[in-house]
PDB file of C-alpha atoms in Angstrom:
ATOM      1  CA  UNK A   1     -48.054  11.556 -17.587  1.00 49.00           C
ATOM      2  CA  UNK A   2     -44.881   9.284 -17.677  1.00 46.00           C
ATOM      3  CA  UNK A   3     -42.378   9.419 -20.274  1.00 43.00           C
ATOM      4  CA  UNK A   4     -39.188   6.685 -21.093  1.00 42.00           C
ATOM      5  CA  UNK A   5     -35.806   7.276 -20.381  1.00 45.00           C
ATOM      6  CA  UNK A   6     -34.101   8.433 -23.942  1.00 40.00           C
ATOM      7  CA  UNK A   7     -33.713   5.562 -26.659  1.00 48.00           C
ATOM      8  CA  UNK A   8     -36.526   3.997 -25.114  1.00 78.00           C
ATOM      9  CA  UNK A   9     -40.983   4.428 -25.543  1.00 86.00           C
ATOM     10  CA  UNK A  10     -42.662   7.768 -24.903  1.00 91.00           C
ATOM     11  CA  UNK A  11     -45.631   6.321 -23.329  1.00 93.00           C
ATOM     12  CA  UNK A  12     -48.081   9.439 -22.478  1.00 93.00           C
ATOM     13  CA  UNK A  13     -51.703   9.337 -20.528  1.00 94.00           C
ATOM     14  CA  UNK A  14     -54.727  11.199 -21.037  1.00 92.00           C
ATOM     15  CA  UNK A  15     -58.128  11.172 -18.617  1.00 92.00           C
ATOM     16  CA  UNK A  16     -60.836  11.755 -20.698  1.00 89.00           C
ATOM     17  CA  UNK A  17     -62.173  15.262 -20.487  1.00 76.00           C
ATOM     18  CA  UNK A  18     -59.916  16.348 -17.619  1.00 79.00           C
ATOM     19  CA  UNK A  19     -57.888  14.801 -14.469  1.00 87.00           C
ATOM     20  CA  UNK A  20     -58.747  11.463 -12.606  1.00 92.00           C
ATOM     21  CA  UNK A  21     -60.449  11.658  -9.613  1.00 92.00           C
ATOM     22  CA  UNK A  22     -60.931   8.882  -6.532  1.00 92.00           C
ATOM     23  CA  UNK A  23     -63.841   6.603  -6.737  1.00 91.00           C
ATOM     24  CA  UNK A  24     -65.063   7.654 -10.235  1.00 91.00           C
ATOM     25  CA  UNK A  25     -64.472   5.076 -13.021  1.00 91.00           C
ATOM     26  CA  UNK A  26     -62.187   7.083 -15.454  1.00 90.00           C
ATOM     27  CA  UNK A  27     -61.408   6.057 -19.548  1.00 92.00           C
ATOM     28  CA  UNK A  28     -57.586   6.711 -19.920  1.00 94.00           C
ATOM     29  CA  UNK A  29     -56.310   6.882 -23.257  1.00 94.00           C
ATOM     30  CA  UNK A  30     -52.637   6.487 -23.789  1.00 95.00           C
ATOM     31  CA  UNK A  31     -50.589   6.789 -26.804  1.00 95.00           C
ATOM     32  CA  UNK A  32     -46.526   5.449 -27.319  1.00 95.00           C
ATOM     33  CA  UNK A  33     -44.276   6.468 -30.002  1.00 94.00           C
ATOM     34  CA  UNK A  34     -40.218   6.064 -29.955  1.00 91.00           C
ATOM     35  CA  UNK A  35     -37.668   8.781 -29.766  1.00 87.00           C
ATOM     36  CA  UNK A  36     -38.233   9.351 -33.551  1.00 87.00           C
ATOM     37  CA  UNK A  37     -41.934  10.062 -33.011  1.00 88.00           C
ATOM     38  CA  UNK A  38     -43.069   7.341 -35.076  1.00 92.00           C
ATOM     39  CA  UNK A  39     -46.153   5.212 -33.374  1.00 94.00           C
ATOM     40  CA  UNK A  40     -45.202   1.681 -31.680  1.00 93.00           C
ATOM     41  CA  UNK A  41     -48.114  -0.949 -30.962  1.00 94.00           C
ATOM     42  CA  UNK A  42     -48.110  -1.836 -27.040  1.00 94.00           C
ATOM     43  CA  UNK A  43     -48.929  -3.985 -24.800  1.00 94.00           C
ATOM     44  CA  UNK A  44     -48.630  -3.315 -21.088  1.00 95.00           C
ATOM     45  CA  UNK A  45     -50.453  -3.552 -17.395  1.00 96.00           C
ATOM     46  CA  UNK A  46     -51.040  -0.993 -14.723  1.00 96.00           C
ATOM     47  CA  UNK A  47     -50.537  -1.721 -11.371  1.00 96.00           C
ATOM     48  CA  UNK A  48     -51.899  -0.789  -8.224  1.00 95.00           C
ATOM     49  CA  UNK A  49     -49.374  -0.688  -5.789  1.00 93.00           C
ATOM     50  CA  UNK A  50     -47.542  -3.800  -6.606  1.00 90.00           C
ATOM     51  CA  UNK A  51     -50.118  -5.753  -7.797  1.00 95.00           C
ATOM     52  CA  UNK A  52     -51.259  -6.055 -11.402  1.00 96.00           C
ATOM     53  CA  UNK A  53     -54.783  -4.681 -12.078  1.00 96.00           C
ATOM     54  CA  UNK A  54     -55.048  -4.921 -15.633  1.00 96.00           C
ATOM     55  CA  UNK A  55     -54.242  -5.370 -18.865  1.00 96.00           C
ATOM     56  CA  UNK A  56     -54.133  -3.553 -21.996  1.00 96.00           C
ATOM     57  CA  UNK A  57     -52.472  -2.640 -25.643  1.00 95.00           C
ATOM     58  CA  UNK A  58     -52.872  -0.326 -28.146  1.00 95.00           C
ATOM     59  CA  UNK A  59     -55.353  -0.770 -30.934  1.00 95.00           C
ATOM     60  CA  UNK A  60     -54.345   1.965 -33.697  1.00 93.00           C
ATOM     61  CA  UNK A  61     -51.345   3.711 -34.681  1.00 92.00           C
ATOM     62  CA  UNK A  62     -49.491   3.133 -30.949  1.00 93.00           C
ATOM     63  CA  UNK A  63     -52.927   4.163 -28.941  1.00 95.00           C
ATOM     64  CA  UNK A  64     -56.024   2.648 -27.231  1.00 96.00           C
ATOM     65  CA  UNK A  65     -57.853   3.422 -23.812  1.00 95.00           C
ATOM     66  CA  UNK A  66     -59.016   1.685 -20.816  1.00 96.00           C
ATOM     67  CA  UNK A  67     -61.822   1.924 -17.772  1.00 94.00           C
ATOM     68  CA  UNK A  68     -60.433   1.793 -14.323  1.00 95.00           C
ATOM     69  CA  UNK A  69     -61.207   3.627 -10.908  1.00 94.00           C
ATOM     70  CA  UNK A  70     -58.587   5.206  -8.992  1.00 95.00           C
ATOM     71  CA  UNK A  71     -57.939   5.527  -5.477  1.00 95.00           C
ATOM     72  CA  UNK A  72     -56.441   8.143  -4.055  1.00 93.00           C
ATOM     73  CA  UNK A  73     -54.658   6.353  -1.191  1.00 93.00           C
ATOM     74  CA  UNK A  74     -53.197   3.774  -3.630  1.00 94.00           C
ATOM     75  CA  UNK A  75     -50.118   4.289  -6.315  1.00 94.00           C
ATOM     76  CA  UNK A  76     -50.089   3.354  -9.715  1.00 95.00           C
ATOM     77  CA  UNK A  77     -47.481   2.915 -12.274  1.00 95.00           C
ATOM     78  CA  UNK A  78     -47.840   1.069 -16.075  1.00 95.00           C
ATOM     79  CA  UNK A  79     -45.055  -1.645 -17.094  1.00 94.00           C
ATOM     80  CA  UNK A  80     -45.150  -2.546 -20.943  1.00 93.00           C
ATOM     81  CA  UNK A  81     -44.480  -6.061 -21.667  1.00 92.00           C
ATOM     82  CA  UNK A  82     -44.232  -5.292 -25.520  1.00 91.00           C
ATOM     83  CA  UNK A  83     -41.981  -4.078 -26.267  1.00 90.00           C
ATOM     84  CA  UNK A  84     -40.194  -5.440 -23.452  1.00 84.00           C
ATOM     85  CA  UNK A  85     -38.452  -2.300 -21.821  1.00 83.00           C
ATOM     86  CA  UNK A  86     -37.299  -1.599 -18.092  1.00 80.00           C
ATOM     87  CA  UNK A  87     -38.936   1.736 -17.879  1.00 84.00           C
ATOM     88  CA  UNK A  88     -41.891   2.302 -15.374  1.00 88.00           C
ATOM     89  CA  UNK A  89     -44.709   5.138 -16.229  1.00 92.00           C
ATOM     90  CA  UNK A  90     -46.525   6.564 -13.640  1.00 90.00           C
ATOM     91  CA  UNK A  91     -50.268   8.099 -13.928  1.00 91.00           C
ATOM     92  CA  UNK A  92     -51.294  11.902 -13.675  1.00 87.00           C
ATOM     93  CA  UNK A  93     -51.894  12.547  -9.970  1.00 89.00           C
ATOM     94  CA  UNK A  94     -55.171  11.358  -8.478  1.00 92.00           C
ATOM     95  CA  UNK A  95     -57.819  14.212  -7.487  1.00 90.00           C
ATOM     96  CA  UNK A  96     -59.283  13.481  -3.387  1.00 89.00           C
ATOM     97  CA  UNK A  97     -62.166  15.856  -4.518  1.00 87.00           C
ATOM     98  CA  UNK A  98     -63.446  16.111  -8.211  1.00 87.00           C
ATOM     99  CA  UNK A  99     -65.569  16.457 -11.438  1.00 88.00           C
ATOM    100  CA  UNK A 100     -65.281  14.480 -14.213  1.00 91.00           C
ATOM    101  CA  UNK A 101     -67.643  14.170 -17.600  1.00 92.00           C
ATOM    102  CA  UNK A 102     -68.017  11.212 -19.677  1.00 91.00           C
ATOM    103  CA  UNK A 103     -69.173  10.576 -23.283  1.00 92.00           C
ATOM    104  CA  UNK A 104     -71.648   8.199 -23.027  1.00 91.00           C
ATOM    105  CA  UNK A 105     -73.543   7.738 -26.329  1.00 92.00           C
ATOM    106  CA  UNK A 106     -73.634  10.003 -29.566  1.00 91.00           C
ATOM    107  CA  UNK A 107     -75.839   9.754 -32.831  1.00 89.00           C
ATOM    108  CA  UNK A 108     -77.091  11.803 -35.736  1.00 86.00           C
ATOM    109  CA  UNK A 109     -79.037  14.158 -33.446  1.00 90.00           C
ATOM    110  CA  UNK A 110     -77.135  14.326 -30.279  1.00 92.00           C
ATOM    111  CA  UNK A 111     -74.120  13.619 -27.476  1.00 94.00           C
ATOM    112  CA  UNK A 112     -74.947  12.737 -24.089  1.00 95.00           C
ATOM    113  CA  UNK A 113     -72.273  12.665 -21.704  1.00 94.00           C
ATOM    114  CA  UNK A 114     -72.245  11.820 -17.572  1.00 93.00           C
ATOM    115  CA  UNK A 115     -71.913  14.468 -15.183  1.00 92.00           C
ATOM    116  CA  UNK A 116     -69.997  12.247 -12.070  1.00 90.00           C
ATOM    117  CA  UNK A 117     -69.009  13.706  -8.638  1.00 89.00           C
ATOM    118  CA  UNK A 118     -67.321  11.709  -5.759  1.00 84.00           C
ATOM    119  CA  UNK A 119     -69.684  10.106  -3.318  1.00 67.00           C
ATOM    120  CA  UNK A 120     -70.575  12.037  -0.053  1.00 64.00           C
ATOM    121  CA  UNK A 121     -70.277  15.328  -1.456  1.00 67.00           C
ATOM    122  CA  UNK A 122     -73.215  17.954  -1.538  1.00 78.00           C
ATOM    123  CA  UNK A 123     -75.119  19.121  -4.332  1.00 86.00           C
ATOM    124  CA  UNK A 124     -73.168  21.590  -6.595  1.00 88.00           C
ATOM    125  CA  UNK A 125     -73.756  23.471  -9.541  1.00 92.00           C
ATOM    126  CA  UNK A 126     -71.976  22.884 -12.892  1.00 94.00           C
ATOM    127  CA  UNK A 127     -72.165  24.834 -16.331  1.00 96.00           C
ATOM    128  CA  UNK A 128     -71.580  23.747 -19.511  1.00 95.00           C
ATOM    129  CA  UNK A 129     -70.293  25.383 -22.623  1.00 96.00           C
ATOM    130  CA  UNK A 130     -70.476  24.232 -26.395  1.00 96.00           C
ATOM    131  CA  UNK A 131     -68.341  25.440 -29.031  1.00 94.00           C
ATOM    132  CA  UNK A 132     -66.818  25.005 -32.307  1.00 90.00           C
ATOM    133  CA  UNK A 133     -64.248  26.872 -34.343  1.00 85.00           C
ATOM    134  CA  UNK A 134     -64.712  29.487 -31.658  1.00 87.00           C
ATOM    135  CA  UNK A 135     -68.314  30.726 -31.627  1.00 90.00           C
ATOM    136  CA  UNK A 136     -70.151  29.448 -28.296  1.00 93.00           C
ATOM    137  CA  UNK A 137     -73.323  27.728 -29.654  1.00 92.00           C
ATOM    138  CA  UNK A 138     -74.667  26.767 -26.136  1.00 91.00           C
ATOM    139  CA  UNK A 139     -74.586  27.447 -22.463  1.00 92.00           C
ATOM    140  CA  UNK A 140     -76.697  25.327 -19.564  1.00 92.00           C
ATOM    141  CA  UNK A 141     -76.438  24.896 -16.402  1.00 93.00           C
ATOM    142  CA  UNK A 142     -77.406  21.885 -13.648  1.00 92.00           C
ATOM    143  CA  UNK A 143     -77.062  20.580  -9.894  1.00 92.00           C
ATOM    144  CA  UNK A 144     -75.028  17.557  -9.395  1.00 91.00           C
ATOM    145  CA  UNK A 145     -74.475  15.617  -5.783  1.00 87.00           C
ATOM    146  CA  UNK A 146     -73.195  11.893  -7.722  1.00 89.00           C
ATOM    147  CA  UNK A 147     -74.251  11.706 -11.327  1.00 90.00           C
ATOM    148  CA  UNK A 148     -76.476  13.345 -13.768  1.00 93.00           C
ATOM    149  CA  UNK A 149     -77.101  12.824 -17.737  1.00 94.00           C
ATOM    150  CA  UNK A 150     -76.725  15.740 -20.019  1.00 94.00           C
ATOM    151  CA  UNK A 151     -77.829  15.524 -23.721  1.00 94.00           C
ATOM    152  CA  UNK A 152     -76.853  17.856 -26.050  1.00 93.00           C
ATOM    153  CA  UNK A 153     -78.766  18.213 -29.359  1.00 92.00           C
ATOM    154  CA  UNK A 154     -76.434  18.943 -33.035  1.00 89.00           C
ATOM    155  CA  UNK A 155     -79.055  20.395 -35.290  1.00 84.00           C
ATOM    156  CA  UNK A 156     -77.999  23.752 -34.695  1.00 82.00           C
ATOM    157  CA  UNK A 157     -73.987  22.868 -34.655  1.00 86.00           C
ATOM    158  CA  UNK A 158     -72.100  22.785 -37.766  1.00 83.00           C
ATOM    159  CA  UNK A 159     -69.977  20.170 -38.996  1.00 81.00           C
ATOM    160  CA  UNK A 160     -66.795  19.981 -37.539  1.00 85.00           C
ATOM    161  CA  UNK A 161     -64.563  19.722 -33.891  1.00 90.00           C
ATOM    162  CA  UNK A 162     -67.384  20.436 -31.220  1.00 93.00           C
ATOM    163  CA  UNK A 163     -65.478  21.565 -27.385  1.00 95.00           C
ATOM    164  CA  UNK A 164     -68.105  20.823 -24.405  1.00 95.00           C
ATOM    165  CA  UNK A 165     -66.113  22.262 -21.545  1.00 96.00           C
ATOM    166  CA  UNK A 166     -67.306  21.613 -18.409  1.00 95.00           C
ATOM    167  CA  UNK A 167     -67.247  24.131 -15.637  1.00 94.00           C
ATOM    168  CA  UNK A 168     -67.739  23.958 -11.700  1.00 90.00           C
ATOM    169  CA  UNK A 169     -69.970  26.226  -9.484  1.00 89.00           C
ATOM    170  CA  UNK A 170     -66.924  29.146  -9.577  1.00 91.00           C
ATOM    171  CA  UNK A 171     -67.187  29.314 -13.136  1.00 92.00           C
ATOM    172  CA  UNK A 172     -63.409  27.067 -13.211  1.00 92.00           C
ATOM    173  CA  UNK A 173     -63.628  24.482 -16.092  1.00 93.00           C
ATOM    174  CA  UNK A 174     -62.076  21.155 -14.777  1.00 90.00           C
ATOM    175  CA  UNK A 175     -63.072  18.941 -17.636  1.00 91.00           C
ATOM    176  CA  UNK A 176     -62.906  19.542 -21.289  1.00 92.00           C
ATOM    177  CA  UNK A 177     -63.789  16.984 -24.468  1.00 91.00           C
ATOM    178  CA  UNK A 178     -63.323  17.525 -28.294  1.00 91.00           C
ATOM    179  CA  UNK A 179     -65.721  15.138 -30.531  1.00 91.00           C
ATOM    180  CA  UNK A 180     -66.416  15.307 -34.420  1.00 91.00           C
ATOM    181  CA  UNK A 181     -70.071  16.173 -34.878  1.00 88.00           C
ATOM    182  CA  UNK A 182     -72.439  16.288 -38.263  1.00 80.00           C
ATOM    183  CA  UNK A 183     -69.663  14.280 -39.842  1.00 73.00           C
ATOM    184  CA  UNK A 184     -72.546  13.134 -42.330  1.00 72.00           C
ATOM    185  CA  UNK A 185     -73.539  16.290 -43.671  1.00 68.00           C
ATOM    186  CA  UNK A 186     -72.571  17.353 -46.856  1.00 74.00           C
ATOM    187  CA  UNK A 187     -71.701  21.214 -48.167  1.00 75.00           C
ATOM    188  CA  UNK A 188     -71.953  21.865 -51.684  1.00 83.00           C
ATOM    189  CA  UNK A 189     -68.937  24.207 -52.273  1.00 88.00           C
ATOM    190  CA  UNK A 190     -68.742  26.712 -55.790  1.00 88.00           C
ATOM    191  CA  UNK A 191     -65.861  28.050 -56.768  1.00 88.00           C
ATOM    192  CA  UNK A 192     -66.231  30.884 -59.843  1.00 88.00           C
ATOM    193  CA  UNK A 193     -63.312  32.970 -60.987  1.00 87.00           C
ATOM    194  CA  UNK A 194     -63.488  36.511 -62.342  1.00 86.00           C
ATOM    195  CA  UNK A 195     -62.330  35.659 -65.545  1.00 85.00           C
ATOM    196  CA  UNK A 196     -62.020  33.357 -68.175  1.00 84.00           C
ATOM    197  CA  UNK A 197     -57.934  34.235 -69.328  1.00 84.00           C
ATOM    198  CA  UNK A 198     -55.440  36.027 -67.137  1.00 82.00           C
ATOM    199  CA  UNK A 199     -52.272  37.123 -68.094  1.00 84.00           C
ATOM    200  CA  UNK A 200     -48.966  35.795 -66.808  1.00 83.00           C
ATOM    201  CA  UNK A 201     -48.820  36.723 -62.960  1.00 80.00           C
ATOM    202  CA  UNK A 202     -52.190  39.289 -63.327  1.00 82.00           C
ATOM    203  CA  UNK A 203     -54.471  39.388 -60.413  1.00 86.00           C
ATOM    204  CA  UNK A 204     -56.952  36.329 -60.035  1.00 85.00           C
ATOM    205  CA  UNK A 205     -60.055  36.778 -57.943  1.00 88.00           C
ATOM    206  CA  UNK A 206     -62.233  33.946 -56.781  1.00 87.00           C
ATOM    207  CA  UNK A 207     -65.265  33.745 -55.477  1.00 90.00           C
ATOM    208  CA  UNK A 208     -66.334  30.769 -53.438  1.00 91.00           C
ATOM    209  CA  UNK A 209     -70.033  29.929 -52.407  1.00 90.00           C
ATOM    210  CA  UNK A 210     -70.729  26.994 -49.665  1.00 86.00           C
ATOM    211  CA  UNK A 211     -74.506  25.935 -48.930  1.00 82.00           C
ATOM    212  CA  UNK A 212     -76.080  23.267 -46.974  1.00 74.00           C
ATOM    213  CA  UNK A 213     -78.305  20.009 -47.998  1.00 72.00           C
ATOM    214  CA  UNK A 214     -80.741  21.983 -48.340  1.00 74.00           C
ATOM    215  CA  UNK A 215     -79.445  24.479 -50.501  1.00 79.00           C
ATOM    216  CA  UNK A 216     -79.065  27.019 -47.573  1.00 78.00           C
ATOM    217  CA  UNK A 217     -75.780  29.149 -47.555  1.00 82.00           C
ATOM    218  CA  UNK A 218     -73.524  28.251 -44.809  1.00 74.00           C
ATOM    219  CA  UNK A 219     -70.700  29.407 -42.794  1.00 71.00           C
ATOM    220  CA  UNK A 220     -67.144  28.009 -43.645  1.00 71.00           C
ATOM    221  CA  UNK A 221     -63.440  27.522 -42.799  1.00 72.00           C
ATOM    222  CA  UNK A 222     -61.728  26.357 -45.863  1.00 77.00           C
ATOM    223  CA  UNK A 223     -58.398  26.148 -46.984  1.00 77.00           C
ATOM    224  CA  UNK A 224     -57.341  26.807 -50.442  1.00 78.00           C
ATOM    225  CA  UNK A 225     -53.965  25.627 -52.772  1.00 77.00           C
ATOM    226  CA  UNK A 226     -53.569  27.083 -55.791  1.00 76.00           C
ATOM    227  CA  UNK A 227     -50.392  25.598 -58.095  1.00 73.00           C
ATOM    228  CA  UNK A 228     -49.300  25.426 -61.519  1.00 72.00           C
ATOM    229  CA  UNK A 229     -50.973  22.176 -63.452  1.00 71.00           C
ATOM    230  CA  UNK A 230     -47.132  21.232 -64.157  1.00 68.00           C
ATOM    231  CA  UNK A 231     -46.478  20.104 -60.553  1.00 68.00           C
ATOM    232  CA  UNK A 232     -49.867  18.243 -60.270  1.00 67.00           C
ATOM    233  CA  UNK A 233     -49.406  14.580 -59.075  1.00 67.00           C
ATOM    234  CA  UNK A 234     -52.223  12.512 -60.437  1.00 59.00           C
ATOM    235  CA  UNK A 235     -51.483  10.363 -56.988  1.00 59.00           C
ATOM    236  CA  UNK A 236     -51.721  12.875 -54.585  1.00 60.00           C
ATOM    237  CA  UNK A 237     -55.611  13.177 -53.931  1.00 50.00           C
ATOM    238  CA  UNK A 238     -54.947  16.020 -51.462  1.00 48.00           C
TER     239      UNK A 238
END
């Protein structure tokens, strides 16, 4: 990814799920904040060779994304027109050979993404892994010589960051995506302590109980602060 001279944009890239590779129609996200870190709103266009392909600018907070397909024979390099800055940011480097996965569509009950391999190559095998928070909550494998679908159902997942990771026929993982999943369920979370009174700096235990929709218990990473009522700020909702 390029990056600005100093006093100037940080303007970084990001392939989605892994590296671009020639031929395959990649989303690249970007995302440009100043030398303080704080998010600037862009507008710029990338350029193949010398000429201008396209045109883009950020949407939210100083990032966006846009669809193009690279070729490995060709050079690329983004100019931003706003803010107007002479500083030229050149892509990751183009794979010849290559993977890639795509998100294609996602609801309540599962994610499908697109398996893609360059044209002309043979059929290979591909594996890949689902996790969250950790735990591996699914494994499958498939044969790919262009494109496949995958679907991947969320009724066994738990609410939270979900990692599909996907890996070639040696078992190397050369694409990777993190999406939110079960963002609509709810967990009804119980919080008892072991007493009523404790005395100044005793020993407080508390017992926490999570369950599903359902009424189910559940498994759970929570975070806890405990403070004195006299620093409470009625505007802090955190």
């Amino acid at each position: 990814p390029g990056s600005a001279k100093a006093n100037s944009i940080q303007f970084t890239t990001f392939p989605e799920g892994g590296d671009l590779v020639s031929g395959i129609q990649s989303n690249l996200a970007f995302k440009a904040v100043n030398k303080s870190g704080e998010p600037v709103e862009v507008e710029g266009t990338l350029f193949e060779d010398s000429n201008p392909l396209l045109k883009f600018k950020s949407i939210h907070a100083g990032m966006g994304s846009f669809d193009f397909t690279p070729n490995a024979e060709k050079k690329y390099h983004i100019r931003l027109s706003e803010p107007a800055i002479d500083s030229s940011y050149t892509l990751p480097e183009i794979s010849l050979e290559g993977m890639t996965m795509k998100l294609v569509a996602r609801d309540k009950e599962s994610l499908s993404f697109k398996i893609i391999q360059n044209h002309g190559i043979k059929k290979n095998e591909f594996y890949i892994r689902v996790q969250c928070r950790g735990v591996v909550y699914g494994l499958t494998t498939g044969k790919v010589s262009k494109e496949i679908m995958i679907k991947i159902p969320l009724f066994l997942l738990p609410q939270g960051i979900a990692e599909i990771t996907l890996f070639n026929s040696s078992l190397i993982p050369v694409a990777e995506r993190l999406v939110f999943i079960n963002m609509d369920r709810k967990l009804n979370i119980s919080a008892e302590l072991s007493k009523n009174i404790y005395s100044v700096r005793g020993k407080a235990k508390l017992k926490i109980t999570v369950k599903d929709e359902d009424g189910y218990p559940i498994m759970a990473n929570l975070g806890v602060t405990v403070f004195d009522k006299l620093y409470q700020n009625p505007g802090d909702s955190s």
